[in-house]
Amino acid sequence: EVQLQASGGGLVQAGGSLRLSCAASGFTFDDYAIAWFRQAPGKEREGVSCIRSSDASTYYADSVKGRFTISSDNAENTVSLQMNSLKPEDTAVYYCAAAEVSSSVWKENYGGSYYFAPEEYGHWGQGTLVTVSS
């Protein structure tokens, strides 16, 4: 059974940092992409970053580019999201999600809306709340 467990959220002041972790079980990363989404109150869920570690490929939303870094530890089956220079608008519940996707499909769709289409991700963890105070 595929399971994802997100952790690491908390309260931080603007300009601060947090590191989120997503522990995965029931599958290996070889054929999967892992993404972080977030949902702020009253807003739609949006993609933040994703990684397909077997391709050494990462992707970021423009709003977090240069501030967030996604990485994977295949031995531990975890994906982390290092969030620096946090802003109040980063406040949201953050979710990790997994999609089984081949390398060819991943590459064909690089940079497109496919990467952050929630319907492409069949497995979701529970959210972890990030609150950034001004």
CSV table of N, CA, C and O in Angstrom, one decimal:
chain,number,residue,atom,x,y,z
A,1,GLU,N,0.8,-1.2,0.0
A,1,GLU,CA,0.0,0.0,0.0
A,1,GLU,C,0.9,1.2,0.0
A,1,GLU,O,1.8,1.4,0.8
A,2,VAL,N,0.6,2.1,-0.9
A,2,VAL,CA,1.4,3.4,-1.0
A,2,VAL,C,0.9,4.3,0.1
A,2,VAL,O,-0.3,4.6,0.2
A,3,GLN,N,1.9,4.8,0.8
A,3,GLN,CA,1.5,5.8,1.9
A,3,GLN,C,2.6,6.9,1.9
A,3,GLN,O,3.7,6.7,1.6
A,4,LEU,N,2.1,8.1,2.2
A,4,LEU,CA,2.9,9.3,2.2
A,4,LEU,C,2.6,10.0,3.6
A,4,LEU,O,1.5,10.2,3.9
A,5,GLN,N,3.7,10.4,4.2
A,5,GLN,CA,3.6,11.1,5.5
A,5,GLN,C,4.4,12.4,5.5
A,5,GLN,O,5.6,12.4,5.4
A,6,ALA,N,3.6,13.5,5.5
A,6,ALA,CA,4.3,14.8,5.5
A,6,ALA,C,4.5,15.3,6.9
A,6,ALA,O,3.7,15.1,7.8
A,7,SER,N,5.6,16.0,7.1
A,7,SER,CA,5.9,16.6,8.4
A,7,SER,C,6.8,17.8,8.2
A,7,SER,O,7.3,18.0,7.2
A,8,GLY,N,7.0,18.5,9.3
A,8,GLY,CA,7.9,19.6,9.3
A,8,GLY,C,7.3,21.0,9.3
A,8,GLY,O,8.0,22.0,9.4
A,9,GLY,N,6.0,21.1,9.2
A,9,GLY,CA,5.3,22.4,9.3
A,9,GLY,C,5.5,23.1,10.6
A,9,GLY,O,5.9,22.5,11.6
A,10,GLY,N,5.1,24.4,10.6
A,10,GLY,CA,5.2,25.1,11.9
A,10,GLY,C,5.0,26.6,11.6
A,10,GLY,O,4.6,27.0,10.5
A,11,LEU,N,5.2,27.3,12.7
A,11,LEU,CA,5.1,28.8,12.6
A,11,LEU,C,6.5,29.4,12.5
A,11,LEU,O,7.4,29.0,13.3
A,12,VAL,N,6.7,30.3,11.6
A,12,VAL,CA,8.0,30.9,11.4
A,12,VAL,C,7.7,32.4,11.0
A,12,VAL,O,6.7,32.7,10.4
A,13,GLN,N,8.7,33.2,11.3
A,13,GLN,CA,8.6,34.6,10.9
A,13,GLN,C,9.0,34.8,9.5
A,13,GLN,O,9.8,34.0,8.9
A,14,ALA,N,8.5,35.8,8.9
A,14,ALA,CA,8.9,36.1,7.5
A,14,ALA,C,10.4,36.3,7.4
A,14,ALA,O,11.1,36.8,8.3
A,15,GLY,N,10.9,35.7,6.3
A,15,GLY,CA,12.4,35.6,6.2
A,15,GLY,C,13.0,34.4,6.7
A,15,GLY,O,14.2,34.1,6.4
A,16,GLY,N,12.3,33.6,7.5
A,16,GLY,CA,12.8,32.4,8.1
A,16,GLY,C,12.8,31.2,7.2
A,16,GLY,O,12.4,31.3,6.0
A,17,SER,N,13.1,30.1,7.7
A,17,SER,CA,13.2,28.8,7.0
A,17,SER,C,12.5,27.7,7.6
A,17,SER,O,12.4,27.7,8.9
A,18,LEU,N,12.0,26.8,6.8
A,18,LEU,CA,11.5,25.5,7.3
A,18,LEU,C,11.8,24.4,6.4
A,18,LEU,O,12.1,24.7,5.2
A,19,ARG,N,11.9,23.2,6.9
A,19,ARG,CA,12.2,22.1,6.0
A,19,ARG,C,11.1,21.0,6.2
A,19,ARG,O,10.8,20.5,7.3
A,20,LEU,N,10.4,20.8,5.1
A,20,LEU,CA,9.3,19.8,5.1
A,20,LEU,C,9.9,18.4,4.6
A,20,LEU,O,10.7,18.4,3.8
A,21,SER,N,9.3,17.4,5.2
A,21,SER,CA,9.7,16.0,4.8
A,21,SER,C,8.5,15.2,4.4
A,21,SER,O,7.4,15.4,5.0
A,22,CYS,N,8.7,14.4,3.4
A,22,CYS,CA,7.6,13.5,3.0
A,22,CYS,C,8.2,12.1,3.0
A,22,CYS,O,9.1,11.7,2.2
A,23,ALA,N,7.7,11.3,3.9
A,23,ALA,CA,8.2,9.9,4.0
A,23,ALA,C,7.3,9.0,3.2
A,23,ALA,O,6.1,9.0,3.5
A,24,ALA,N,7.8,8.2,2.3
A,24,ALA,CA,7.0,7.4,1.4
A,24,ALA,C,7.2,5.9,1.8
A,24,ALA,O,8.3,5.5,2.2
A,25,SER,N,6.2,5.1,1.6
A,25,SER,CA,6.3,3.7,1.8
A,25,SER,C,5.4,3.0,0.9
A,25,SER,O,4.4,3.6,0.3
A,26,GLY,N,5.7,1.7,0.6
A,26,GLY,CA,4.9,1.0,-0.3
A,26,GLY,C,5.3,1.1,-1.8
A,26,GLY,O,4.7,0.4,-2.7
A,27,PHE,N,6.3,1.9,-2.1
A,27,PHE,CA,6.8,2.0,-3.5
A,27,PHE,C,8.2,2.5,-3.4
A,27,PHE,O,8.6,3.1,-2.4
A,28,THR,N,8.9,2.4,-4.6
A,28,THR,CA,10.2,3.1,-4.7
A,28,THR,C,10.1,4.2,-5.7
A,28,THR,O,9.1,4.3,-6.5
A,29,PHE,N,11.0,5.1,-5.6
A,29,PHE,CA,11.0,6.3,-6.4
A,29,PHE,C,11.2,6.1,-7.9
A,29,PHE,O,11.0,7.1,-8.7
A,30,ASP,N,11.7,4.9,-8.3
A,30,ASP,CA,12.2,4.8,-9.6
A,30,ASP,C,11.1,5.2,-10.7
A,30,ASP,O,11.5,5.8,-11.7
A,31,ASP,N,9.9,4.9,-10.5
A,31,ASP,CA,8.9,5.1,-11.5
A,31,ASP,C,7.9,6.2,-11.1
A,31,ASP,O,6.8,6.3,-11.6
A,32,TYR,N,8.3,7.0,-10.1
A,32,TYR,CA,7.3,8.0,-9.5
A,32,TYR,C,7.9,9.4,-9.5
A,32,TYR,O,9.1,9.6,-9.4
A,33,ALA,N,7.0,10.3,-9.6
A,33,ALA,CA,7.3,11.7,-9.4
A,33,ALA,C,6.7,12.1,-8.1
A,33,ALA,O,5.5,11.6,-7.8
A,34,ILE,N,7.3,12.9,-7.3
A,34,ILE,CA,6.8,13.3,-6.0
A,34,ILE,C,6.7,14.8,-6.1
A,34,ILE,O,7.6,15.5,-6.6
A,35,ALA,N,5.6,15.3,-5.7
A,35,ALA,CA,5.3,16.8,-5.7
A,35,ALA,C,4.9,17.3,-4.4
A,35,ALA,O,4.3,16.6,-3.6
A,36,TRP,N,5.1,18.6,-4.2
A,36,TRP,CA,4.5,19.3,-3.1
A,36,TRP,C,3.5,20.3,-3.6
A,36,TRP,O,3.8,21.0,-4.6
A,37,PHE,N,2.3,20.2,-3.0
A,37,PHE,CA,1.3,21.2,-3.3
A,37,PHE,C,1.0,21.9,-2.0
A,37,PHE,O,1.4,21.5,-0.9
A,38,ARG,N,0.3,23.1,-2.2
A,38,ARG,CA,-0.1,23.8,-1.0
A,38,ARG,C,-1.5,24.4,-1.3
A,38,ARG,O,-1.9,24.6,-2.4
A,39,GLN,N,-2.2,24.6,-0.2
A,39,GLN,CA,-3.6,25.2,-0.3
A,39,GLN,C,-3.7,26.2,0.9
A,39,GLN,O,-3.7,25.8,2.0
A,40,ALA,N,-3.9,27.4,0.5
A,40,ALA,CA,-4.2,28.5,1.5
A,40,ALA,C,-5.7,28.6,1.7
A,40,ALA,O,-6.5,28.2,0.8
A,41,PRO,N,-6.1,29.1,2.8
A,41,PRO,CA,-7.5,29.3,3.0
A,41,PRO,C,-8.2,30.1,1.9
A,41,PRO,O,-7.8,31.1,1.5
A,42,GLY,N,-9.3,29.5,1.4
A,42,GLY,CA,-10.1,30.2,0.4
A,42,GLY,C,-9.5,30.1,-1.0
A,42,GLY,O,-10.0,30.7,-1.9
A,43,LYS,N,-8.4,29.4,-1.1
A,43,LYS,CA,-7.7,29.3,-2.4
A,43,LYS,C,-7.6,27.9,-2.9
A,43,LYS,O,-7.8,26.9,-2.2
A,44,GLU,N,-7.4,27.8,-4.2
A,44,GLU,CA,-7.3,26.4,-4.8
A,44,GLU,C,-5.9,25.8,-4.5
A,44,GLU,O,-4.9,26.6,-4.2
A,45,ARG,N,-5.9,24.5,-4.5
A,45,ARG,CA,-4.6,23.9,-4.3
A,45,ARG,C,-3.7,24.2,-5.5
A,45,ARG,O,-4.1,24.2,-6.7
A,46,GLU,N,-2.4,24.5,-5.2
A,46,GLU,CA,-1.5,24.8,-6.3
A,46,GLU,C,-0.2,24.0,-6.1
A,46,GLU,O,0.2,23.7,-5.0
A,47,GLY,N,0.4,23.7,-7.2
A,47,GLY,CA,1.7,23.0,-7.2
A,47,GLY,C,2.8,23.9,-6.8
A,47,GLY,O,2.9,25.1,-7.2
A,48,VAL,N,3.7,23.4,-6.0
A,48,VAL,CA,4.9,24.2,-5.5
A,48,VAL,C,6.2,23.7,-6.2
A,48,VAL,O,6.9,24.5,-6.7
A,49,SER,N,6.4,22.4,-6.1
A,49,SER,CA,7.6,21.8,-6.6
A,49,SER,C,7.4,20.3,-6.8
A,49,SER,O,6.6,19.7,-6.2
A,50,CYS,N,8.2,19.8,-7.8
A,50,CYS,CA,8.1,18.3,-8.0
A,50,CYS,C,9.5,17.8,-8.4
A,50,CYS,O,10.3,18.5,-8.9
A,51,ILE,N,9.6,16.5,-8.2
A,51,ILE,CA,10.9,15.9,-8.5
A,51,ILE,C,10.7,14.4,-9.0
A,51,ILE,O,9.8,13.8,-8.6
A,52,ARG,N,11.4,14.1,-10.0
A,52,ARG,CA,11.5,12.7,-10.4
A,52,ARG,C,13.0,12.3,-10.3
A,52,ARG,O,13.8,12.6,-11.2
A,53,SER,N,13.3,11.7,-9.2
A,53,SER,CA,14.7,11.5,-8.8
A,53,SER,C,15.5,10.6,-9.8
A,53,SER,O,16.7,10.9,-10.0
A,54,SER,N,14.8,9.7,-10.4
A,54,SER,CA,15.5,8.8,-11.3
A,54,SER,C,16.0,9.5,-12.6
A,54,SER,O,16.9,9.1,-13.3
A,55,ASP,N,15.4,10.7,-12.9
A,55,ASP,CA,15.8,11.5,-14.0
A,55,ASP,C,16.6,12.7,-13.5
A,55,ASP,O,17.1,13.5,-14.3
A,56,ALA,N,16.9,12.8,-12.2
A,56,ALA,CA,17.5,13.9,-11.5
A,56,ALA,C,16.9,15.2,-12.0
A,56,ALA,O,17.5,16.2,-12.3
A,57,SER,N,15.6,15.2,-12.0
A,57,SER,CA,14.8,16.3,-12.6
A,57,SER,C,13.9,17.0,-11.6
A,57,SER,O,13.2,16.3,-10.8
A,58,THR,N,14.0,18.3,-11.5
A,58,THR,CA,13.1,19.0,-10.5
A,58,THR,C,12.4,20.2,-11.3
A,58,THR,O,12.9,20.6,-12.4
A,59,TYR,N,11.4,20.7,-10.6
A,59,TYR,CA,10.6,21.8,-11.2
A,59,TYR,C,10.0,22.6,-10.1
A,59,TYR,O,9.6,22.0,-9.1
A,60,TYR,N,9.9,23.9,-10.4
A,60,TYR,CA,9.4,24.8,-9.3
A,60,TYR,C,8.4,25.7,-9.9
A,60,TYR,O,8.5,26.2,-11.0
A,61,ALA,N,7.4,26.1,-9.1
A,61,ALA,CA,6.5,27.2,-9.4
A,61,ALA,C,7.3,28.5,-9.4
A,61,ALA,O,8.2,28.6,-8.6
A,62,ASP,N,6.9,29.4,-10.2
A,62,ASP,CA,7.6,30.7,-10.3
A,62,ASP,C,7.6,31.4,-8.9
A,62,ASP,O,8.6,32.1,-8.6
A,63,SER,N,6.6,31.2,-8.2
A,63,SER,CA,6.4,31.9,-6.9
A,63,SER,C,7.4,31.5,-5.8
A,63,SER,O,7.7,32.2,-4.9
A,64,VAL,N,8.0,30.3,-6.0
A,64,VAL,CA,9.0,29.8,-5.0
A,64,VAL,C,10.4,29.6,-5.6
A,64,VAL,O,11.3,29.2,-4.9
A,65,LYS,N,10.5,29.8,-6.9
A,65,LYS,CA,11.8,29.6,-7.5
A,65,LYS,C,12.9,30.5,-6.9
A,65,LYS,O,12.7,31.6,-6.7
A,66,GLY,N,14.0,29.8,-6.6
A,66,GLY,CA,15.1,30.6,-5.9
A,66,GLY,C,15.0,30.6,-4.4
A,66,GLY,O,16.0,31.0,-3.7
A,67,ARG,N,13.9,30.2,-3.9
A,67,ARG,CA,13.7,30.2,-2.4
A,67,ARG,C,13.5,28.8,-1.9
A,67,ARG,O,13.9,28.5,-0.7
A,68,PHE,N,12.9,27.9,-2.6
A,68,PHE,CA,12.6,26.6,-2.2
A,68,PHE,C,13.5,25.6,-3.0
A,68,PHE,O,13.8,25.8,-4.2
A,69,THR,N,13.9,24.5,-2.3
A,69,THR,CA,14.7,23.5,-3.0
A,69,THR,C,14.1,22.1,-2.6
A,69,THR,O,13.9,21.8,-1.4
A,70,ILE,N,13.8,21.3,-3.6
A,70,ILE,CA,13.3,20.0,-3.4
A,70,ILE,C,14.4,19.0,-3.6
A,70,ILE,O,15.3,19.2,-4.5
A,71,SER,N,14.4,17.9,-2.8
A,71,SER,CA,15.5,16.9,-2.9
A,71,SER,C,14.9,15.6,-2.5
A,71,SER,O,13.9,15.5,-1.8
A,72,SER,N,15.6,14.5,-2.9
A,72,SER,CA,15.1,13.2,-2.5
A,72,SER,C,16.3,12.4,-1.9
A,72,SER,O,17.4,12.6,-2.3
A,73,ASP,N,15.9,11.5,-1.0
A,73,ASP,CA,16.9,10.5,-0.5
A,73,ASP,C,16.3,9.2,-0.8
A,73,ASP,O,15.4,8.7,-0.1
A,74,ASN,N,16.8,8.6,-1.9
A,74,ASN,CA,16.2,7.3,-2.3
A,74,ASN,C,16.4,6.2,-1.3
A,74,ASN,O,15.6,5.3,-1.2
A,75,ALA,N,17.5,6.2,-0.6
A,75,ALA,CA,17.8,5.2,0.3
A,75,ALA,C,16.8,5.2,1.5
A,75,ALA,O,16.4,4.2,2.0
A,76,GLU,N,16.4,6.4,1.9
A,76,GLU,CA,15.4,6.6,3.0
A,76,GLU,C,14.0,6.7,2.5
A,76,GLU,O,13.0,6.8,3.3
A,77,ASN,N,13.8,6.8,1.1
A,77,ASN,CA,12.5,7.0,0.5
A,77,ASN,C,11.8,8.2,1.1
A,77,ASN,O,10.6,8.2,1.5
A,78,THR,N,12.5,9.3,1.1
A,78,THR,CA,12.0,10.6,1.6
A,78,THR,C,12.2,11.7,0.6
A,78,THR,O,13.2,11.6,-0.1
A,79,VAL,N,11.3,12.6,0.5
A,79,VAL,CA,11.5,13.8,-0.3
A,79,VAL,C,11.4,15.0,0.7
A,79,VAL,O,10.5,15.1,1.5
A,80,SER,N,12.3,15.9,0.5
A,80,SER,CA,12.3,17.1,1.4
A,80,SER,C,12.1,18.4,0.6
A,80,SER,O,12.4,18.4,-0.6
A,81,LEU,N,11.5,19.4,1.3
A,81,LEU,CA,11.4,20.7,0.6
A,81,LEU,C,12.0,21.7,1.6
A,81,LEU,O,11.4,21.9,2.7
A,82,GLN,N,13.1,22.2,1.2
A,82,GLN,CA,13.7,23.3,2.0
A,82,GLN,C,13.2,24.6,1.6
A,82,GLN,O,13.3,25.0,0.4
A,83,MET,N,12.6,25.3,2.5
A,83,MET,CA,11.9,26.6,2.2
A,83,MET,C,12.7,27.7,3.0
A,83,MET,O,12.7,27.7,4.2
A,84,ASN,N,13.3,28.6,2.2
A,84,ASN,CA,14.0,29.7,2.7
A,84,ASN,C,13.3,31.0,2.3
A,84,ASN,O,12.5,31.0,1.4
A,85,SER,N,13.7,32.1,3.0
A,85,SER,CA,13.1,33.4,2.7
A,85,SER,C,11.6,33.4,2.7
A,85,SER,O,11.0,33.9,1.7
A,86,LEU,N,11.0,32.7,3.6
A,86,LEU,CA,9.6,32.6,3.6
A,86,LEU,C,8.8,33.9,3.7
A,86,LEU,O,9.3,34.8,4.4
A,87,LYS,N,7.7,33.9,3.1
A,87,LYS,CA,6.9,35.1,3.0
A,87,LYS,C,5.5,34.8,3.6
A,87,LYS,O,5.1,33.6,3.6
A,88,PRO,N,4.8,35.8,4.1
A,88,PRO,CA,3.4,35.5,4.6
A,88,PRO,C,2.5,34.8,3.6
A,88,PRO,O,1.7,34.0,4.0
A,89,GLU,N,2.7,35.1,2.3
A,89,GLU,CA,1.9,34.4,1.3
A,89,GLU,C,2.3,33.0,1.1
A,89,GLU,O,1.6,32.3,0.3
A,90,ASP,N,3.3,32.5,1.7
A,90,ASP,CA,3.6,31.1,1.7
A,90,ASP,C,2.8,30.3,2.7
A,90,ASP,O,2.8,29.0,2.7
A,91,THR,N,2.0,31.0,3.5
A,91,THR,CA,1.2,30.3,4.5
A,91,THR,C,0.1,29.5,3.9
A,91,THR,O,-0.6,29.9,3.0
A,92,ALA,N,0.1,28.2,4.2
A,92,ALA,CA,-0.8,27.2,3.6
A,92,ALA,C,-0.6,25.9,4.3
A,92,ALA,O,0.4,25.7,5.0
A,93,VAL,N,-1.5,25.0,3.9
A,93,VAL,CA,-1.3,23.6,4.3
A,93,VAL,C,-0.6,23.0,3.1
A,93,VAL,O,-1.0,23.1,1.9
A,94,TYR,N,0.5,22.3,3.4
A,94,TYR,CA,1.4,21.7,2.4
A,94,TYR,C,1.2,20.2,2.3
A,94,TYR,O,1.2,19.5,3.4
A,95,TYR,N,1.0,19.7,1.1
A,95,TYR,CA,0.8,18.3,0.9
A,95,TYR,C,1.8,17.7,0.0
A,95,TYR,O,2.2,18.3,-1.0
A,96,CYS,N,2.3,16.5,0.3
A,96,CYS,CA,3.1,15.8,-0.7
A,96,CYS,C,2.2,14.7,-1.4
A,96,CYS,O,1.2,14.2,-0.9
A,97,ALA,N,2.6,14.5,-2.7
A,97,ALA,CA,1.8,13.6,-3.5
A,97,ALA,C,2.7,12.8,-4.4
A,97,ALA,O,3.8,13.3,-4.8
A,98,ALA,N,2.2,11.7,-4.8
A,98,ALA,CA,3.0,10.8,-5.7
A,98,ALA,C,2.3,10.4,-7.0
A,98,ALA,O,1.1,10.1,-6.9
A,99,ALA,N,3.0,10.4,-8.1
A,99,ALA,CA,2.4,10.0,-9.3
A,99,ALA,C,3.3,9.0,-10.0
A,99,ALA,O,4.5,9.2,-10.1
A,100,GLU,N,2.7,7.9,-10.4
A,100,GLU,CA,3.5,6.9,-11.2
A,100,GLU,C,3.6,7.5,-12.6
A,100,GLU,O,2.5,7.6,-13.3
A,101,VAL,N,4.8,7.8,-13.1
A,101,VAL,CA,4.9,8.4,-14.4
A,101,VAL,C,6.2,7.9,-15.0
A,101,VAL,O,7.3,7.8,-14.3
A,102,SER,N,6.2,7.6,-16.3
A,102,SER,CA,7.4,7.1,-16.9
A,102,SER,C,8.3,8.2,-17.2
A,102,SER,O,7.9,9.4,-17.3
A,103,SER,N,9.6,7.9,-17.4
A,103,SER,CA,10.6,8.9,-17.8
A,103,SER,C,10.2,9.7,-19.0
A,103,SER,O,10.3,10.9,-19.1
A,104,SER,N,9.7,8.9,-20.0
A,104,SER,CA,9.4,9.6,-21.3
A,104,SER,C,8.2,10.6,-21.2
A,104,SER,O,8.3,11.7,-21.7
A,105,VAL,N,7.2,10.2,-20.4
A,105,VAL,CA,6.1,11.1,-20.2
A,105,VAL,C,6.6,12.3,-19.4
A,105,VAL,O,6.1,13.5,-19.7
A,106,TRP,N,7.4,12.1,-18.4
A,106,TRP,CA,7.9,13.2,-17.6
A,106,TRP,C,8.7,14.2,-18.5
A,106,TRP,O,8.4,15.4,-18.4
A,107,LYS,N,9.5,13.7,-19.3
A,107,LYS,CA,10.3,14.6,-20.2
A,107,LYS,C,9.5,15.3,-21.2
A,107,LYS,O,9.7,16.4,-21.5
A,108,GLU,N,8.5,14.6,-21.8
A,108,GLU,CA,7.6,15.2,-22.8
A,108,GLU,C,6.8,16.4,-22.2
A,108,GLU,O,6.5,17.3,-23.0
A,109,ASN,N,6.5,16.3,-20.9
A,109,ASN,CA,5.7,17.3,-20.3
A,109,ASN,C,6.4,18.3,-19.5
A,109,ASN,O,5.8,19.1,-18.7
A,110,TYR,N,7.8,18.3,-19.6
A,110,TYR,CA,8.6,19.2,-18.8
A,110,TYR,C,8.1,20.6,-18.9
A,110,TYR,O,8.0,21.2,-20.0
A,111,GLY,N,7.9,21.2,-17.7
A,111,GLY,CA,7.5,22.6,-17.7
A,111,GLY,C,6.1,22.9,-17.9
A,111,GLY,O,5.6,24.1,-17.9
A,112,GLY,N,5.3,21.9,-18.2
A,112,GLY,CA,3.9,22.1,-18.5
A,112,GLY,C,3.0,21.9,-17.3
A,112,GLY,O,3.4,21.6,-16.2
A,113,SER,N,1.7,22.1,-17.6
A,113,SER,CA,0.8,22.1,-16.5
A,113,SER,C,0.6,20.7,-15.9
A,113,SER,O,0.1,20.5,-14.8
A,114,TYR,N,1.0,19.7,-16.7
A,114,TYR,CA,1.0,18.3,-16.3
A,114,TYR,C,1.6,18.1,-14.9
A,114,TYR,O,1.1,17.4,-14.0
A,115,TYR,N,2.7,18.8,-14.7
A,115,TYR,CA,3.5,18.5,-13.5
A,115,TYR,C,2.7,18.9,-12.2
A,115,TYR,O,2.9,18.3,-11.2
A,116,PHE,N,1.9,19.9,-12.3
A,116,PHE,CA,1.1,20.4,-11.2
A,116,PHE,C,-0.4,20.2,-11.3
A,116,PHE,O,-1.2,20.9,-10.7
A,117,ALA,N,-0.7,19.2,-12.1
A,117,ALA,CA,-2.2,18.8,-12.2
A,117,ALA,C,-2.5,17.8,-11.1
A,117,ALA,O,-2.0,16.7,-11.1
A,118,PRO,N,-3.3,18.2,-10.1
A,118,PRO,CA,-3.5,17.3,-9.0
A,118,PRO,C,-4.1,16.0,-9.4
A,118,PRO,O,-3.8,14.9,-8.7
A,119,GLU,N,-4.9,16.0,-10.5
A,119,GLU,CA,-5.5,14.7,-10.9
A,119,GLU,C,-4.5,13.7,-11.4
A,119,GLU,O,-4.9,12.5,-11.5
A,120,GLU,N,-3.3,14.1,-11.7
A,120,GLU,CA,-2.3,13.2,-12.1
A,120,GLU,C,-1.6,12.4,-11.0
A,120,GLU,O,-1.0,11.4,-11.2
A,121,TYR,N,-1.9,12.9,-9.8
A,121,TYR,CA,-1.3,12.3,-8.6
A,121,TYR,C,-2.3,11.4,-7.9
A,121,TYR,O,-3.3,11.9,-7.3
A,122,GLY,N,-2.0,10.1,-7.8
A,122,GLY,CA,-2.9,9.2,-7.3
A,122,GLY,C,-2.8,8.9,-5.8
A,122,GLY,O,-3.6,8.3,-5.2
A,123,HIS,N,-1.7,9.5,-5.2
A,123,HIS,CA,-1.5,9.2,-3.8
A,123,HIS,C,-1.1,10.5,-3.1
A,123,HIS,O,-0.3,11.2,-3.6
A,124,TRP,N,-1.7,10.7,-2.0
A,124,TRP,CA,-1.6,11.9,-1.2
A,124,TRP,C,-1.3,11.7,0.2
A,124,TRP,O,-1.9,10.7,0.8
A,125,GLY,N,-0.4,12.5,0.8
A,125,GLY,CA,-0.2,12.4,2.2
A,125,GLY,C,-1.2,13.4,2.9
A,125,GLY,O,-1.9,14.2,2.3
A,126,GLN,N,-1.2,13.4,4.2
A,126,GLN,CA,-2.0,14.4,5.0
A,126,GLN,C,-1.2,15.7,4.9
A,126,GLN,O,0.0,15.7,4.6
A,127,GLY,N,-1.8,16.8,5.1
A,127,GLY,CA,-1.1,18.0,5.0
A,127,GLY,C,-0.4,18.4,6.3
A,127,GLY,O,-0.6,17.8,7.4
A,128,THR,N,0.6,19.3,6.1
A,128,THR,CA,1.3,19.9,7.3
A,128,THR,C,1.2,21.4,7.1
A,128,THR,O,1.4,22.0,6.1
A,129,LEU,N,0.8,22.1,8.2
A,129,LEU,CA,0.5,23.5,8.2
A,129,LEU,C,1.8,24.3,8.3
A,129,LEU,O,2.6,24.1,9.2
A,130,VAL,N,2.0,25.2,7.4
A,130,VAL,CA,3.0,26.2,7.4
A,130,VAL,C,2.4,27.6,7.6
A,130,VAL,O,1.6,28.0,6.8
A,131,THR,N,2.8,28.3,8.7
A,131,THR,CA,2.3,29.6,8.9
A,131,THR,C,3.5,30.6,9.0
A,131,THR,O,4.4,30.4,9.8
A,132,VAL,N,3.4,31.6,8.2
A,132,VAL,CA,4.5,32.6,8.1
A,132,VAL,C,4.0,33.9,8.6
A,132,VAL,O,3.0,34.5,8.0
A,133,SER,N,4.5,34.4,9.7
A,133,SER,CA,4.0,35.7,10.3
A,133,SER,C,4.8,36.8,9.8
A,133,SER,O,6.0,36.7,9.5
A,134,SER,N,4.1,38.0,9.6
A,134,SER,CA,4.8,39.1,9.1
A,134,SER,C,5.5,39.9,10.2
A,134,SER,O,5.3,39.7,11.4
